[in-house]
Amino acid sequence: QVQLVESGGDMVRPGGSLTLSCLGSGGDFRTRAMSWHRQAPGKGRELIGIILSSGATTYVESAKGRSAIYRNSAKHSIDLVISSLKPEDTGVYYCSAGSDDSFSTIWRYWGQGTQVTVSS
């Protein structure tokens, strides 16, 4: 059974940093694109960034400069580091694995999400 499990969500103060982790099991994620997404309260799920098996990354414009995705292929895991957190970063963060290893992949597998709350 393929599973993605996120962890690391927390309540943090504005300006702080956080590292989220996503661990895959039940499948070989080393050859798939993986990604992080955020769903803010009352809004749809939006992409933050993508990482390929090569380690190449791309981010949406709003995440550039404050977000970084890292991959540990040996452990079938990816991390998301977010710095200079703002209240609007609040939401549930999901990781996903694609059907192939490209930036245009279809997101096939999803984790259950981890809550991040940015508040003073």
Short mmCIF file of N, CA and C in Angstrom, two decimals:
data_model
loop_
_atom_site.label_atom_id
_atom_site.label_comp_id
_atom_site.label_asym_id
_atom_site.label_seq_id
_atom_site.Cartn_x
_atom_site.Cartn_y
_atom_site.Cartn_z
N GLN A 1 0.85 -1.19 0.00
CA GLN A 1 0.00 0.00 0.00
C GLN A 1 0.89 1.25 0.00
N VAL A 2 0.65 2.10 -0.98
CA VAL A 2 1.45 3.32 -1.09
C VAL A 2 0.97 4.32 -0.05
N GLN A 3 1.92 4.88 0.66
CA GLN A 3 1.58 5.89 1.67
C GLN A 3 2.58 7.03 1.66
N LEU A 4 2.08 8.23 1.88
CA LEU A 4 2.91 9.40 2.12
C LEU A 4 2.47 9.96 3.46
N VAL A 5 3.43 10.19 4.34
CA VAL A 5 3.10 10.69 5.67
C VAL A 5 3.90 11.96 5.94
N GLU A 6 3.18 13.05 6.15
CA GLU A 6 3.82 14.32 6.47
C GLU A 6 3.98 14.48 7.98
N SER A 7 4.98 15.24 8.37
CA SER A 7 5.18 15.56 9.78
C SER A 7 5.88 16.90 9.89
N GLY A 8 5.88 17.44 11.09
CA GLY A 8 6.60 18.69 11.34
C GLY A 8 5.73 19.91 11.47
N GLY A 9 4.44 19.78 11.23
CA GLY A 9 3.55 20.93 11.38
C GLY A 9 3.52 21.42 12.81
N ASP A 10 3.35 22.73 12.95
CA ASP A 10 3.42 23.31 14.30
C ASP A 10 2.81 24.70 14.27
N MET A 11 2.68 25.30 15.44
CA MET A 11 2.31 26.70 15.54
C MET A 11 3.60 27.50 15.74
N VAL A 12 3.83 28.47 14.87
CA VAL A 12 5.05 29.28 14.96
C VAL A 12 4.71 30.76 14.87
N ARG A 13 5.62 31.57 15.34
CA ARG A 13 5.42 33.03 15.29
C ARG A 13 5.83 33.58 13.94
N PRO A 14 5.25 34.67 13.51
CA PRO A 14 5.67 35.30 12.26
C PRO A 14 7.16 35.57 12.26
N GLY A 15 7.79 35.32 11.13
CA GLY A 15 9.23 35.50 11.02
C GLY A 15 10.02 34.25 11.31
N GLY A 16 9.38 33.25 11.86
CA GLY A 16 10.06 32.02 12.19
C GLY A 16 10.24 31.11 10.99
N SER A 17 10.85 29.97 11.24
CA SER A 17 11.09 28.98 10.19
C SER A 17 10.56 27.63 10.63
N LEU A 18 10.34 26.77 9.64
CA LEU A 18 9.81 25.45 9.93
C LEU A 18 10.28 24.48 8.87
N THR A 19 10.52 23.24 9.28
CA THR A 19 10.86 22.19 8.34
C THR A 19 9.80 21.10 8.40
N LEU A 20 9.19 20.84 7.28
CA LEU A 20 8.21 19.77 7.15
C LEU A 20 8.84 18.59 6.43
N SER A 21 8.47 17.39 6.84
CA SER A 21 9.02 16.18 6.22
C SER A 21 7.90 15.33 5.67
N CYS A 22 8.22 14.59 4.63
CA CYS A 22 7.27 13.68 4.01
C CYS A 22 7.99 12.37 3.74
N LEU A 23 7.47 11.30 4.31
CA LEU A 23 8.10 9.98 4.14
C LEU A 23 7.18 9.08 3.32
N GLY A 24 7.74 8.50 2.27
CA GLY A 24 6.97 7.61 1.42
C GLY A 24 7.26 6.15 1.75
N SER A 25 6.25 5.31 1.60
CA SER A 25 6.42 3.88 1.80
C SER A 25 5.48 3.13 0.87
N GLY A 26 5.79 1.86 0.67
CA GLY A 26 4.94 1.04 -0.16
C GLY A 26 5.14 1.23 -1.65
N GLY A 27 6.15 1.99 -2.02
CA GLY A 27 6.41 2.21 -3.43
C GLY A 27 7.78 2.83 -3.60
N ASP A 28 8.25 2.90 -4.84
CA ASP A 28 9.56 3.47 -5.11
C ASP A 28 9.37 4.92 -5.54
N PHE A 29 9.61 5.84 -4.62
CA PHE A 29 9.42 7.26 -4.91
C PHE A 29 10.68 7.90 -5.46
N ARG A 30 11.75 7.11 -5.54
CA ARG A 30 13.02 7.69 -6.00
C ARG A 30 12.96 8.13 -7.45
N THR A 31 12.04 7.54 -8.22
CA THR A 31 11.98 7.86 -9.64
C THR A 31 10.73 8.67 -9.99
N ARG A 32 10.15 9.30 -9.01
CA ARG A 32 8.96 10.12 -9.24
C ARG A 32 9.21 11.56 -8.84
N ALA A 33 8.57 12.48 -9.54
CA ALA A 33 8.54 13.85 -9.06
C ALA A 33 7.72 13.88 -7.77
N MET A 34 8.15 14.75 -6.84
CA MET A 34 7.39 14.92 -5.60
C MET A 34 7.20 16.41 -5.36
N SER A 35 6.24 16.72 -4.54
CA SER A 35 5.89 18.13 -4.40
C SER A 35 5.29 18.42 -3.04
N TRP A 36 5.21 19.72 -2.74
CA TRP A 36 4.50 20.21 -1.57
C TRP A 36 3.41 21.16 -2.02
N HIS A 37 2.28 21.09 -1.31
CA HIS A 37 1.13 21.93 -1.58
C HIS A 37 0.61 22.48 -0.26
N ARG A 38 -0.11 23.60 -0.34
CA ARG A 38 -0.72 24.18 0.86
C ARG A 38 -2.19 24.46 0.59
N GLN A 39 -3.00 24.19 1.61
CA GLN A 39 -4.42 24.55 1.55
C GLN A 39 -4.72 25.47 2.71
N ALA A 40 -4.89 26.74 2.40
CA ALA A 40 -5.23 27.73 3.42
C ALA A 40 -6.70 27.57 3.81
N PRO A 41 -7.07 28.03 5.00
CA PRO A 41 -8.46 27.92 5.44
C PRO A 41 -9.43 28.53 4.43
N GLY A 42 -10.41 27.75 4.01
CA GLY A 42 -11.43 28.23 3.09
C GLY A 42 -10.99 28.37 1.65
N LYS A 43 -9.79 27.88 1.34
CA LYS A 43 -9.28 28.01 -0.03
C LYS A 43 -8.91 26.65 -0.61
N GLY A 44 -8.62 26.64 -1.88
CA GLY A 44 -8.23 25.42 -2.54
C GLY A 44 -6.77 25.08 -2.29
N ARG A 45 -6.40 23.89 -2.66
CA ARG A 45 -5.02 23.44 -2.50
C ARG A 45 -4.15 24.07 -3.60
N GLU A 46 -3.01 24.63 -3.21
CA GLU A 46 -2.13 25.26 -4.18
C GLU A 46 -0.72 24.72 -4.09
N LEU A 47 -0.10 24.64 -5.23
CA LEU A 47 1.26 24.12 -5.32
C LEU A 47 2.26 25.09 -4.71
N ILE A 48 3.25 24.55 -3.99
CA ILE A 48 4.36 25.35 -3.50
C ILE A 48 5.60 25.12 -4.37
N GLY A 49 5.96 23.87 -4.55
CA GLY A 49 7.13 23.55 -5.36
C GLY A 49 7.24 22.08 -5.66
N ILE A 50 8.10 21.78 -6.60
CA ILE A 50 8.28 20.41 -7.10
C ILE A 50 9.76 20.07 -7.07
N ILE A 51 10.07 18.81 -6.77
CA ILE A 51 11.44 18.34 -6.87
C ILE A 51 11.46 17.04 -7.67
N LEU A 52 12.39 16.97 -8.61
CA LEU A 52 12.54 15.76 -9.42
C LEU A 52 13.56 14.83 -8.78
N SER A 53 13.68 13.63 -9.35
CA SER A 53 14.64 12.66 -8.81
C SER A 53 16.07 13.18 -8.91
N SER A 54 16.32 14.06 -9.88
CA SER A 54 17.66 14.64 -10.05
C SER A 54 17.98 15.68 -9.00
N GLY A 55 16.96 16.12 -8.28
CA GLY A 55 17.15 17.19 -7.32
C GLY A 55 16.77 18.55 -7.89
N ALA A 56 16.46 18.61 -9.17
CA ALA A 56 16.02 19.87 -9.76
C ALA A 56 14.69 20.29 -9.14
N THR A 57 14.56 21.58 -8.93
CA THR A 57 13.36 22.10 -8.27
C THR A 57 12.74 23.25 -9.06
N THR A 58 11.48 23.46 -8.82
CA THR A 58 10.80 24.65 -9.31
C THR A 58 9.79 25.05 -8.26
N TYR A 59 9.57 26.36 -8.14
CA TYR A 59 8.66 26.88 -7.12
C TYR A 59 7.71 27.87 -7.77
N VAL A 60 6.53 28.00 -7.16
CA VAL A 60 5.63 29.05 -7.62
C VAL A 60 6.22 30.38 -7.16
N GLU A 61 5.82 31.44 -7.82
CA GLU A 61 6.44 32.73 -7.59
C GLU A 61 6.35 33.17 -6.13
N SER A 62 5.23 32.92 -5.50
CA SER A 62 5.03 33.37 -4.12
C SER A 62 5.91 32.64 -3.13
N ALA A 63 6.44 31.48 -3.52
CA ALA A 63 7.26 30.68 -2.61
C ALA A 63 8.75 30.90 -2.83
N LYS A 64 9.12 31.50 -3.93
CA LYS A 64 10.54 31.69 -4.22
C LYS A 64 11.20 32.56 -3.18
N GLY A 65 12.39 32.15 -2.76
CA GLY A 65 13.15 32.91 -1.79
C GLY A 65 12.86 32.56 -0.35
N ARG A 66 11.71 31.97 -0.06
CA ARG A 66 11.36 31.61 1.32
C ARG A 66 11.18 30.13 1.51
N SER A 67 11.12 29.40 0.42
CA SER A 67 10.86 27.96 0.51
C SER A 67 11.95 27.17 -0.20
N ALA A 68 12.28 26.02 0.33
CA ALA A 68 13.26 25.15 -0.31
C ALA A 68 12.86 23.70 -0.06
N ILE A 69 12.90 22.92 -1.13
CA ILE A 69 12.57 21.51 -1.04
C ILE A 69 13.84 20.70 -1.22
N TYR A 70 14.02 19.73 -0.35
CA TYR A 70 15.17 18.85 -0.41
C TYR A 70 14.68 17.40 -0.49
N ARG A 71 15.51 16.59 -1.07
CA ARG A 71 15.13 15.20 -1.28
C ARG A 71 16.19 14.27 -0.74
N ASN A 72 15.73 13.23 -0.03
CA ASN A 72 16.61 12.17 0.43
C ASN A 72 16.12 10.88 -0.21
N SER A 73 16.65 10.59 -1.37
CA SER A 73 16.14 9.45 -2.13
C SER A 73 16.34 8.13 -1.41
N ALA A 74 17.44 8.03 -0.66
CA ALA A 74 17.71 6.78 0.05
C ALA A 74 16.61 6.50 1.07
N LYS A 75 16.00 7.55 1.58
CA LYS A 75 14.98 7.40 2.59
C LYS A 75 13.58 7.60 2.05
N HIS A 76 13.45 7.78 0.73
CA HIS A 76 12.14 8.01 0.13
C HIS A 76 11.43 9.18 0.82
N SER A 77 12.15 10.25 1.04
CA SER A 77 11.55 11.37 1.75
C SER A 77 11.94 12.69 1.12
N ILE A 78 11.10 13.68 1.36
CA ILE A 78 11.42 15.05 0.97
C ILE A 78 11.11 15.97 2.14
N ASP A 79 11.82 17.06 2.20
CA ASP A 79 11.59 18.08 3.22
C ASP A 79 11.21 19.39 2.55
N LEU A 80 10.45 20.19 3.28
CA LEU A 80 10.14 21.56 2.88
C LEU A 80 10.59 22.48 4.00
N VAL A 81 11.50 23.37 3.69
CA VAL A 81 11.95 24.37 4.65
C VAL A 81 11.32 25.70 4.28
N ILE A 82 10.60 26.29 5.21
CA ILE A 82 9.95 27.57 4.98
C ILE A 82 10.51 28.57 5.98
N SER A 83 10.97 29.70 5.49
CA SER A 83 11.52 30.72 6.37
C SER A 83 10.68 32.00 6.27
N SER A 84 10.96 32.92 7.18
CA SER A 84 10.24 34.20 7.22
C SER A 84 8.73 33.97 7.14
N LEU A 85 8.24 33.09 7.98
CA LEU A 85 6.83 32.71 7.92
C LEU A 85 5.91 33.90 8.19
N LYS A 86 4.79 33.91 7.47
CA LYS A 86 3.78 34.96 7.59
C LYS A 86 2.45 34.33 7.99
N PRO A 87 1.56 35.09 8.57
CA PRO A 87 0.24 34.52 8.91
C PRO A 87 -0.46 33.88 7.72
N GLU A 88 -0.24 34.42 6.53
CA GLU A 88 -0.90 33.86 5.34
C GLU A 88 -0.30 32.53 4.90
N ASP A 89 0.77 32.09 5.57
CA ASP A 89 1.32 30.75 5.30
C ASP A 89 0.55 29.68 6.07
N THR A 90 -0.36 30.11 6.92
CA THR A 90 -1.17 29.16 7.69
C THR A 90 -1.98 28.27 6.77
N GLY A 91 -2.01 26.97 7.12
CA GLY A 91 -2.80 26.04 6.33
C GLY A 91 -2.34 24.62 6.57
N VAL A 92 -2.96 23.73 5.84
CA VAL A 92 -2.56 22.33 5.88
C VAL A 92 -1.61 22.08 4.71
N TYR A 93 -0.47 21.51 5.01
CA TYR A 93 0.56 21.26 4.01
C TYR A 93 0.55 19.78 3.63
N TYR A 94 0.50 19.55 2.33
CA TYR A 94 0.44 18.18 1.80
C TYR A 94 1.64 17.90 0.91
N CYS A 95 2.13 16.69 0.97
CA CYS A 95 3.11 16.29 -0.04
C CYS A 95 2.42 15.33 -1.01
N SER A 96 3.00 15.24 -2.17
CA SER A 96 2.42 14.42 -3.22
C SER A 96 3.51 13.80 -4.07
N ALA A 97 3.21 12.65 -4.64
CA ALA A 97 4.11 11.98 -5.58
C ALA A 97 3.43 11.88 -6.93
N GLY A 98 4.20 12.15 -7.96
CA GLY A 98 3.63 12.15 -9.30
C GLY A 98 3.67 10.79 -9.96
N SER A 99 3.04 10.74 -11.14
CA SER A 99 3.01 9.49 -11.89
C SER A 99 4.30 9.26 -12.67
N ASP A 100 5.10 10.34 -12.81
CA ASP A 100 6.39 10.19 -13.48
C ASP A 100 7.35 11.24 -12.93
N ASP A 101 8.50 11.37 -13.57
CA ASP A 101 9.55 12.25 -13.06
C ASP A 101 9.67 13.50 -13.93
N SER A 102 8.63 14.32 -13.91
CA SER A 102 8.65 15.54 -14.70
C SER A 102 7.90 16.64 -13.97
N PHE A 103 8.18 17.89 -14.34
CA PHE A 103 7.49 19.02 -13.72
C PHE A 103 6.03 19.09 -14.12
N SER A 104 5.68 18.40 -15.20
CA SER A 104 4.30 18.42 -15.68
C SER A 104 3.54 17.16 -15.30
N THR A 105 4.03 16.45 -14.30
CA THR A 105 3.41 15.18 -13.91
C THR A 105 2.00 15.37 -13.36
N ILE A 106 1.27 14.28 -13.32
CA ILE A 106 -0.03 14.26 -12.64
C ILE A 106 0.22 13.78 -11.22
N TRP A 107 -0.34 14.50 -10.23
CA TRP A 107 -0.11 14.13 -8.84
C TRP A 107 -1.00 12.97 -8.46
N ARG A 108 -0.35 11.84 -8.25
CA ARG A 108 -1.08 10.58 -8.12
C ARG A 108 -1.31 10.17 -6.68
N TYR A 109 -0.34 10.44 -5.81
CA TYR A 109 -0.45 10.02 -4.41
C TYR A 109 -0.36 11.24 -3.50
N TRP A 110 -1.15 11.21 -2.43
CA TRP A 110 -1.21 12.34 -1.49
C TRP A 110 -1.08 11.85 -0.06
N GLY A 111 -0.44 12.66 0.77
CA GLY A 111 -0.42 12.40 2.19
C GLY A 111 -1.67 12.97 2.85
N GLN A 112 -1.76 12.82 4.16
CA GLN A 112 -2.94 13.27 4.89
C GLN A 112 -2.84 14.72 5.33
N GLY A 113 -1.64 15.29 5.21
CA GLY A 113 -1.45 16.69 5.53
C GLY A 113 -0.96 16.93 6.95
N THR A 114 -0.29 18.06 7.13
CA THR A 114 0.17 18.47 8.45
C THR A 114 -0.13 19.96 8.62
N GLN A 115 -0.64 20.34 9.79
CA GLN A 115 -1.12 21.70 10.02
C GLN A 115 0.02 22.64 10.41
N VAL A 116 0.07 23.77 9.73
CA VAL A 116 0.99 24.85 10.10
C VAL A 116 0.16 26.08 10.43
N THR A 117 0.39 26.64 11.59
CA THR A 117 -0.30 27.86 12.00
C THR A 117 0.74 28.91 12.34
N VAL A 118 0.63 30.06 11.69
CA VAL A 118 1.56 31.16 11.94
C VAL A 118 0.78 32.26 12.64
N SER A 119 1.13 32.49 13.88
CA SER A 119 0.37 33.45 14.68
C SER A 119 1.24 33.97 15.81
N SER A 120 1.01 35.23 16.15
CA SER A 120 1.72 35.80 17.28
C SER A 120 0.91 35.64 18.56
#
